[in-house]
Short mmCIF file of C-alpha atoms and ligand atoms in Angstrom, two decimals:
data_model
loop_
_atom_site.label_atom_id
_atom_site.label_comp_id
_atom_site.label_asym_id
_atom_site.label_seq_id
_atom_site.Cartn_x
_atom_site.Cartn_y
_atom_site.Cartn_z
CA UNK A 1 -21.86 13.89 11.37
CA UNK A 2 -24.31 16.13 12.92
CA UNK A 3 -21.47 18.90 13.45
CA UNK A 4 -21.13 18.74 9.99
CA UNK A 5 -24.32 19.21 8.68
CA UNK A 6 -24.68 22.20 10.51
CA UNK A 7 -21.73 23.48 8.98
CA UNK A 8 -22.62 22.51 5.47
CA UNK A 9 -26.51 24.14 6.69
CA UNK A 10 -25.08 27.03 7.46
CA UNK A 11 -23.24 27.49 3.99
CA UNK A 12 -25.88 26.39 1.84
CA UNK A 13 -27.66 29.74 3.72
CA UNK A 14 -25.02 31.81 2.51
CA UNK A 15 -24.94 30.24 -0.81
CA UNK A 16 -24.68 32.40 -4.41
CA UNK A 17 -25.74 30.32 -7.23
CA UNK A 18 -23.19 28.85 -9.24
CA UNK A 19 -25.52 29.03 -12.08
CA UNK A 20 -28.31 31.38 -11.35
CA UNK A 21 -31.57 29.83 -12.97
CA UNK A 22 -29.92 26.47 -13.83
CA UNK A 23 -31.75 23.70 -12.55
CA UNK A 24 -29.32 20.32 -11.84
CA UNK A 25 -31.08 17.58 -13.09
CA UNK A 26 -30.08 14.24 -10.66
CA UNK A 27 -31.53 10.75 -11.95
CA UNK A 28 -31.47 7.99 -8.82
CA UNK A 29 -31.00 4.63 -10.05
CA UNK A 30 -30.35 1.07 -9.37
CA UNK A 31 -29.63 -2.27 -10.98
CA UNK A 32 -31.76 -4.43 -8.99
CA UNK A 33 -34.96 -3.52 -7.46
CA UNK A 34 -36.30 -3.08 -3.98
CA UNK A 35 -32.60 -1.22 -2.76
CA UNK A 36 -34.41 1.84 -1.52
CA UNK A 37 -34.27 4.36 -4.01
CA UNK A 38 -37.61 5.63 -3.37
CA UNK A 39 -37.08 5.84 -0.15
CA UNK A 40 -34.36 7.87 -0.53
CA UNK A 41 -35.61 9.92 -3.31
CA UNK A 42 -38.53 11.73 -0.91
CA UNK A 43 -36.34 11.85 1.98
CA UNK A 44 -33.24 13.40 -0.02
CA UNK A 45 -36.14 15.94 -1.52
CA UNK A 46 -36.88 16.95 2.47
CA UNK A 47 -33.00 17.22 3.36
CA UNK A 48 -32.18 18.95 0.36
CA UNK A 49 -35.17 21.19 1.23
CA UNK A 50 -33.93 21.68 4.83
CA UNK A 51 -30.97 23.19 2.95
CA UNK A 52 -33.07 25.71 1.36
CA UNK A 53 -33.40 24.01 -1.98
CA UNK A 54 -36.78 23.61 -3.75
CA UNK A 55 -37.03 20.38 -5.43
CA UNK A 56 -39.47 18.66 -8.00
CA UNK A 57 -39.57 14.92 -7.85
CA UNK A 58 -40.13 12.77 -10.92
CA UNK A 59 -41.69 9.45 -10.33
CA UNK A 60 -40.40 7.97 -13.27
CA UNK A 61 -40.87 4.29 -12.59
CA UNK A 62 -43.00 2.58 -14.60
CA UNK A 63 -47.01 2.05 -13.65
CA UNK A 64 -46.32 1.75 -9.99
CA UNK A 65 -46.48 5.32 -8.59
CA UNK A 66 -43.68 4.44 -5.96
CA UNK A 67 -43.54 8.04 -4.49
CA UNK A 68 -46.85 8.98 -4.22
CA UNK A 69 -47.30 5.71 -2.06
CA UNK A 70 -44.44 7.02 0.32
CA UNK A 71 -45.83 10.27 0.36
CA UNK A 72 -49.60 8.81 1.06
CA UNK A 73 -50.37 11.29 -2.20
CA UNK A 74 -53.37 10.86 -4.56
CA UNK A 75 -52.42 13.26 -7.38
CA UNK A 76 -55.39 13.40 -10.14
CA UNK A 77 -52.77 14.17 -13.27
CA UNK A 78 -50.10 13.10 -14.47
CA UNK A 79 -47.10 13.12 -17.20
CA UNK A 80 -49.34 11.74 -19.78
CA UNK A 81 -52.22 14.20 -19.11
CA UNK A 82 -49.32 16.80 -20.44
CA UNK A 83 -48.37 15.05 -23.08
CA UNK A 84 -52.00 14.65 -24.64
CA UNK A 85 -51.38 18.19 -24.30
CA UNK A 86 -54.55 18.52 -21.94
CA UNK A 87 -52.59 19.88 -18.73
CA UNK A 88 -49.97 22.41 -18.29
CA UNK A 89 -47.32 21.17 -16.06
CA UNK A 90 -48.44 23.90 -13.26
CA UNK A 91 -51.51 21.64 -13.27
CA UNK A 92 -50.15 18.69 -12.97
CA UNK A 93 -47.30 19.35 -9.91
CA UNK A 94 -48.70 18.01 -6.62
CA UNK A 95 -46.90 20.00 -3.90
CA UNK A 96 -45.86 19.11 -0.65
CA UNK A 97 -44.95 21.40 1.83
CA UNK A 98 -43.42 24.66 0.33
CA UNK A 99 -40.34 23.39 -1.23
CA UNK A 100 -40.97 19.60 -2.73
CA UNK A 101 -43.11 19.54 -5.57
CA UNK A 102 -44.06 15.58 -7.17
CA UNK A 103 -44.58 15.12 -11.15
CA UNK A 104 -45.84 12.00 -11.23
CA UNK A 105 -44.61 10.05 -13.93
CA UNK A 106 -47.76 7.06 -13.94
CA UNK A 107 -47.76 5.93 -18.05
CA UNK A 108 -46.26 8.90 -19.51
CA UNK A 109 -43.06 8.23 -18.21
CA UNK A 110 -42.29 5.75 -21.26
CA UNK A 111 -43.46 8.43 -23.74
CA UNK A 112 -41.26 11.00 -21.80
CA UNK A 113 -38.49 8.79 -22.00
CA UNK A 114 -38.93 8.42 -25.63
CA UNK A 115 -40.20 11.66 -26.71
CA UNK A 116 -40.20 12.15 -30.76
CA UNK A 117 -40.00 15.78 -32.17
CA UNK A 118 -43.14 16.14 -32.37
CA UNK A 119 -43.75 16.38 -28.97
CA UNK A 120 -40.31 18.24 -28.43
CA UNK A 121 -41.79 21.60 -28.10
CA UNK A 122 -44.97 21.37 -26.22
CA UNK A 123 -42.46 19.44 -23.40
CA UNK A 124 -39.91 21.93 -24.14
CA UNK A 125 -42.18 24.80 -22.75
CA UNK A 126 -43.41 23.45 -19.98
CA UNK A 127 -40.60 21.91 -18.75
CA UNK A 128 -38.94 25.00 -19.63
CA UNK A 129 -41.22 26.69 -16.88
CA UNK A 130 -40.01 24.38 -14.23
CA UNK A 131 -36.59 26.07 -14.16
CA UNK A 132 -37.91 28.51 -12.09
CA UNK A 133 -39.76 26.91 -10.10
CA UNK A 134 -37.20 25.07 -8.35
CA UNK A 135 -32.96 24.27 -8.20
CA UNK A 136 -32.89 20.60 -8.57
CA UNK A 137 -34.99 17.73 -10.56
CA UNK A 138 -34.64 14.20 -8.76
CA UNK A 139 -35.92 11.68 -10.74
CA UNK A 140 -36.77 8.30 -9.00
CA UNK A 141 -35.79 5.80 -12.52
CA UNK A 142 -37.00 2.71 -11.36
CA UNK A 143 -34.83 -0.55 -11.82
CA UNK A 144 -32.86 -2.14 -14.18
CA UNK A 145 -31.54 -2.16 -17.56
CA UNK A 146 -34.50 -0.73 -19.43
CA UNK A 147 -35.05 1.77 -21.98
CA UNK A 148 -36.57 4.19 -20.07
CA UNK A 149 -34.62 4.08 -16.94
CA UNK A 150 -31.15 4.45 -19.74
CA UNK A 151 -32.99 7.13 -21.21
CA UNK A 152 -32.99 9.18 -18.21
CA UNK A 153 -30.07 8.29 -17.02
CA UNK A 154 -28.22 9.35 -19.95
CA UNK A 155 -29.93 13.02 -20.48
CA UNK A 156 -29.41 13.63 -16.81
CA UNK A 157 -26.68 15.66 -15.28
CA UNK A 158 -25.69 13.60 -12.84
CA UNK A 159 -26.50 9.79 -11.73
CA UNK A 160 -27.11 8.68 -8.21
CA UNK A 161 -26.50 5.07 -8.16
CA UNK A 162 -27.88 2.89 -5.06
CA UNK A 163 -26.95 -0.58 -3.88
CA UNK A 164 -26.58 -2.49 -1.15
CA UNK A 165 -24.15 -4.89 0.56
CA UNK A 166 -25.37 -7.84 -0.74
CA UNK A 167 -23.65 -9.34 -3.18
CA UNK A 168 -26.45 -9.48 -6.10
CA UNK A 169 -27.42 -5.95 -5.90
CA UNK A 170 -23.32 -4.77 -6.44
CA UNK A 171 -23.26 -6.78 -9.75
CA UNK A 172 -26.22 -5.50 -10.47
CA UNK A 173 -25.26 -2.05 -9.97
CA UNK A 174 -21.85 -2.31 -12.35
CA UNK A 175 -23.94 -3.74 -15.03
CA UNK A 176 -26.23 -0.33 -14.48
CA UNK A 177 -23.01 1.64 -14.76
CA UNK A 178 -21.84 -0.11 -17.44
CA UNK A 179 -24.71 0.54 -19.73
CA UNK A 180 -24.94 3.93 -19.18
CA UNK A 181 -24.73 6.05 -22.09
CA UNK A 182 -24.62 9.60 -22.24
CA UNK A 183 -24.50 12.35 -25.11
CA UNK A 184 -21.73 13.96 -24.02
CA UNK A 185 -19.90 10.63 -22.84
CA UNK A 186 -19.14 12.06 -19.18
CA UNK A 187 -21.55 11.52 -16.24
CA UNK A 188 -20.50 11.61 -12.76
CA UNK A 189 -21.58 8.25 -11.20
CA UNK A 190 -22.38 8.96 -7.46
CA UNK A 191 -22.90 5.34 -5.28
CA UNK A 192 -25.37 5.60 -2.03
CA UNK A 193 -24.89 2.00 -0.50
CA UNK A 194 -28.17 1.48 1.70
CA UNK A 195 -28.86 -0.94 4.35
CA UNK A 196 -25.78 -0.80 6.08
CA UNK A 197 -24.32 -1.72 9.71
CA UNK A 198 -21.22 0.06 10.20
CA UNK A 199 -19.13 2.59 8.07
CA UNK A 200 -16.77 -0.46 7.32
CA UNK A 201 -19.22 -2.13 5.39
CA UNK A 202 -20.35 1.02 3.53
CA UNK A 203 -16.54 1.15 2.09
CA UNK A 204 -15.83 -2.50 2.07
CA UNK A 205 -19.05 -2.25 -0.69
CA UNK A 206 -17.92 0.67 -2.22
CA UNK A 207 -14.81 -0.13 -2.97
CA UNK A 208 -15.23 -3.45 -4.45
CA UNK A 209 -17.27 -1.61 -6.44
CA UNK A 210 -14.65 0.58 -7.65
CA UNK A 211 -12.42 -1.78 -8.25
CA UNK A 212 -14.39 -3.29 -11.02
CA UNK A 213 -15.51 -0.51 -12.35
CA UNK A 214 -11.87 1.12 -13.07
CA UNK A 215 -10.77 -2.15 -14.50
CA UNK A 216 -13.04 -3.19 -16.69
CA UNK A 217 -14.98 0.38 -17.52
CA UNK A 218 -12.07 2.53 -16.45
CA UNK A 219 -14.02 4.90 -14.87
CA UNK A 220 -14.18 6.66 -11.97
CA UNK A 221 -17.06 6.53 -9.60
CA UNK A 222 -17.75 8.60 -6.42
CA UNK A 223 -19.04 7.86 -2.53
CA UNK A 224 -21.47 10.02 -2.21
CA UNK A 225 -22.55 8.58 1.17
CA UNK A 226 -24.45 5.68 2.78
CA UNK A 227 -27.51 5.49 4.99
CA UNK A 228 -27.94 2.72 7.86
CA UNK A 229 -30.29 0.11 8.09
CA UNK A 230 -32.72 1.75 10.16
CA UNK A 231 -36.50 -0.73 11.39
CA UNK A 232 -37.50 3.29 11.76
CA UNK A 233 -37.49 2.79 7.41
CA UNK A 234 -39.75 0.32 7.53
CA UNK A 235 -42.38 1.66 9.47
CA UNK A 236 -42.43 4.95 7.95
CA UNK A 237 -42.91 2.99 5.35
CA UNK A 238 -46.35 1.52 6.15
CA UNK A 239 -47.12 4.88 7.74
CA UNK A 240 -46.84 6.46 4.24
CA UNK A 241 -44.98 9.45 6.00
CA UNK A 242 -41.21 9.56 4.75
CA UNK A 243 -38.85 9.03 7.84
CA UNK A 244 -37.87 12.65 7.28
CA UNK A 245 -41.10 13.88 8.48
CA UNK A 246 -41.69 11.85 11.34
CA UNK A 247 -38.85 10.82 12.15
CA UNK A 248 -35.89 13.38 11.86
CA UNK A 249 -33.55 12.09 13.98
CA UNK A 250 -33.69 8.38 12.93
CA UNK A 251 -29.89 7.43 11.64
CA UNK A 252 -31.56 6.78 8.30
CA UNK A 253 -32.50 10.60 7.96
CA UNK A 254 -28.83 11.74 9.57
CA UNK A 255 -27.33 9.46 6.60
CA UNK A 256 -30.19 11.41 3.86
CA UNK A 257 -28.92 14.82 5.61
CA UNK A 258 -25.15 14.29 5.19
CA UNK A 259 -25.56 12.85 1.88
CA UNK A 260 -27.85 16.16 0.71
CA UNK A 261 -24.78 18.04 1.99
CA UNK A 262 -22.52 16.56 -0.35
CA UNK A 263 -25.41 16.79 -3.43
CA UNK A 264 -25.37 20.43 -2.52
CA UNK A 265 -21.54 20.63 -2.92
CA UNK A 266 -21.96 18.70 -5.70
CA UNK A 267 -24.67 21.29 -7.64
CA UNK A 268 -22.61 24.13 -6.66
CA UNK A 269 -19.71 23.05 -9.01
CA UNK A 270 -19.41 23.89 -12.38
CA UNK A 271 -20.50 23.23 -15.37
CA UNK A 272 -23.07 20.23 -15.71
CA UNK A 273 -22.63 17.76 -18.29
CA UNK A 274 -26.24 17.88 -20.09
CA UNK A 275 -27.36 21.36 -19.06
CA UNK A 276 -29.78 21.19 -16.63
CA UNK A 277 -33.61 20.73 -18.14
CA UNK A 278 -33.50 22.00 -21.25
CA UNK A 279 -30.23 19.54 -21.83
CA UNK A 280 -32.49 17.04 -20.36
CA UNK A 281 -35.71 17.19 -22.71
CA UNK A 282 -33.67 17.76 -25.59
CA UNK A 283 -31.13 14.54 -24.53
CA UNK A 284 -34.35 12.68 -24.78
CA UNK A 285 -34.58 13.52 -28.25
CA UNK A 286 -31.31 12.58 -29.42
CA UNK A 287 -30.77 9.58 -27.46
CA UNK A 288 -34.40 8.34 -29.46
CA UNK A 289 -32.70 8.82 -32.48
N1 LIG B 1 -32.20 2.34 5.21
C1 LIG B 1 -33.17 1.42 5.27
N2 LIG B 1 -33.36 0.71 6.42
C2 LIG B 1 -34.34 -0.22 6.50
N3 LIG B 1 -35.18 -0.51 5.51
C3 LIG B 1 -35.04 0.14 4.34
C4 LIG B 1 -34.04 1.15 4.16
N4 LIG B 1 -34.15 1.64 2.90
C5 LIG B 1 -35.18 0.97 2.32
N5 LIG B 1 -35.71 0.07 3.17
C6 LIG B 1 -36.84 -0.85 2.91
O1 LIG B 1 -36.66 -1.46 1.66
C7 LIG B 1 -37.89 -1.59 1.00
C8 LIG B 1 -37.75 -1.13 -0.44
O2 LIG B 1 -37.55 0.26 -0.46
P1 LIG B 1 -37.94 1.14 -1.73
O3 LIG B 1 -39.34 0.90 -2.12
O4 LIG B 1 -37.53 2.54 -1.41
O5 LIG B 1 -36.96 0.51 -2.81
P2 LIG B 1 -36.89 0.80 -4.37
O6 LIG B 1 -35.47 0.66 -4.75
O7 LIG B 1 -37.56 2.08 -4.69
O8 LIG B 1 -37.75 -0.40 -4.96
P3 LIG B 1 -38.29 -0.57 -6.47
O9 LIG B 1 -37.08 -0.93 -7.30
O10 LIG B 1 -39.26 -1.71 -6.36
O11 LIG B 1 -38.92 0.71 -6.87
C9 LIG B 1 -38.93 -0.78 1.76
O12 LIG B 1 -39.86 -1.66 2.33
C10 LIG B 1 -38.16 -0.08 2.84
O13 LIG B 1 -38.80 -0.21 4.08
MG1 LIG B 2 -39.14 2.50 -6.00
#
């Protein structure tokens, strides 16, 4: 694994953009809560930015500020203070190191979620703005079958769905996938299974999955990867510093390393389903309709 993502390192160096100035918008989600989707969100953000990537974080789950808490952040503004139209988005990103930047979502995510036209342009230039600030736009959803999480989903390019073994959280996850709607009816539907042992059980999951999925949806859904379960998780977690910074070589952060390898394969095909943020504000719209 670790042979390979020095090989993938090493081309992400060299890479040409398959869409110079196109930022890849990538919604993680889950059916059930607590799988580790935050968790993964800030440490896929440090991979990705390992890979030369600069990335802007969305906390979009509702009132509880999950990724500032892993990131031990205290950010003044937020989503809604740009949506009263009092802050510009500049004002409101709360960097961390040089590549990662965190919009934090706090109340306005649900207005976000559900803009009206009225808003459409004031969000439509600033998020407009953020295109060059950075490649890719992860967007920690939240749980569940609400709304808002949908919302995103569907004006996303690209869906990063999370589970784990147990059996609950891989029902929950097809009933996630099944409610998925998206404008242009195509998403790809990436699975991360967390909390593994062994590989076995990271495919045993995954294609159980699969197999419901293509019979009763009749899609197709992806492996994007898995990550172990790793106690090094856990107490990064009460450390409020992401297992990627203090602890690189955990297996946790190998698993978030190979999988930002494949995301970077991933953003360097062509074309995205929604159009990267403009696609995604203006989704918003349409999907409120
Ligand atoms: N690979 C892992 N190994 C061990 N523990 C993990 C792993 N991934 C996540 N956890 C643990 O699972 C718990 C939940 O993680 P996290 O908060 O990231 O989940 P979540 O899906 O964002 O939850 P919510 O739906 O409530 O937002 C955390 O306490 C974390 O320590
Ligand atoms: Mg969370």
């Amino acid at each position: 694994m670790v042979d390979q993502v020095s090989t993938l390192r090493k081309l992400a160096e060299e890479r040409v953009e398959a869409v110079p100035g196109k930022m890849r918008v990538i919604a993680v989600s889950s059916g059930k809560g607590g799988v580790g989707k935050t968790t993964f969100v800030v440490n896929l953000a440090l991979a990705l930015a390992e890979y030369n990537y600069k990335v802007i974080i969305l906390d979009g789950d509702l009132g509880l500020a999950n990724v500032d808490v892993a990131f031990g952040i205290t950010p003044k503004y937020s989503i809604k203070h740009l949506l009263s139209g009092e802050k510009k988005i500049e004002d409101i990103l709360y960097p961390i190191g040089r590549d990662i930047k965190v919009l934090p979502g706090a109340s306005g995510v649900v207005e976000l979620a559900n803009l009206d036209r009225g808003q459409l342009k004031n969000v439509l230039v600033n998020f407009g703005r953020l295109e060059k600030m950075a490649d890719i736009l992860l967007i920690d959803t939240g749980a569940g079958l609400g709304h808002t999480v949908l919302n995103f989903i569907g004006a996303s390019d690209d869906v990063i769905v999370m589970l784990t073994s147990e059996p609950p959280s891989m029902t929950d996850a097809y009933g996630l996938i099944k409610s998925i709607k998206s404008p242009s009816g195509k998403h790809n539907i990436n699975v991360v299974v967390n909390r593994i042992k062994n590989e076995q059980e990271a495919h045993q999951s995954f294609e159980r999955l699969e197999r419901a999925v293509k019979k009763f949806i009749g899609i197709p859904i992806n492996l994007l990867g898995w990550i172990y379960d790793d106690p090094s998780v856990g107490r990064s977690v009460m450390e409020q510093r992401p297992v990627g910074l203090s602890q690189q070589h955990s297996p946790a952060f190998q698993c978030v390393q190979w999988i930002a390898g494949n995301v970077t394969g991933v953003y360097l095909q062509p074309p995205t389903p929604n159009n990267g943020i403009k696609g995604f504000i203006t989704s918003l719209l349409k999907l409120n309709k």
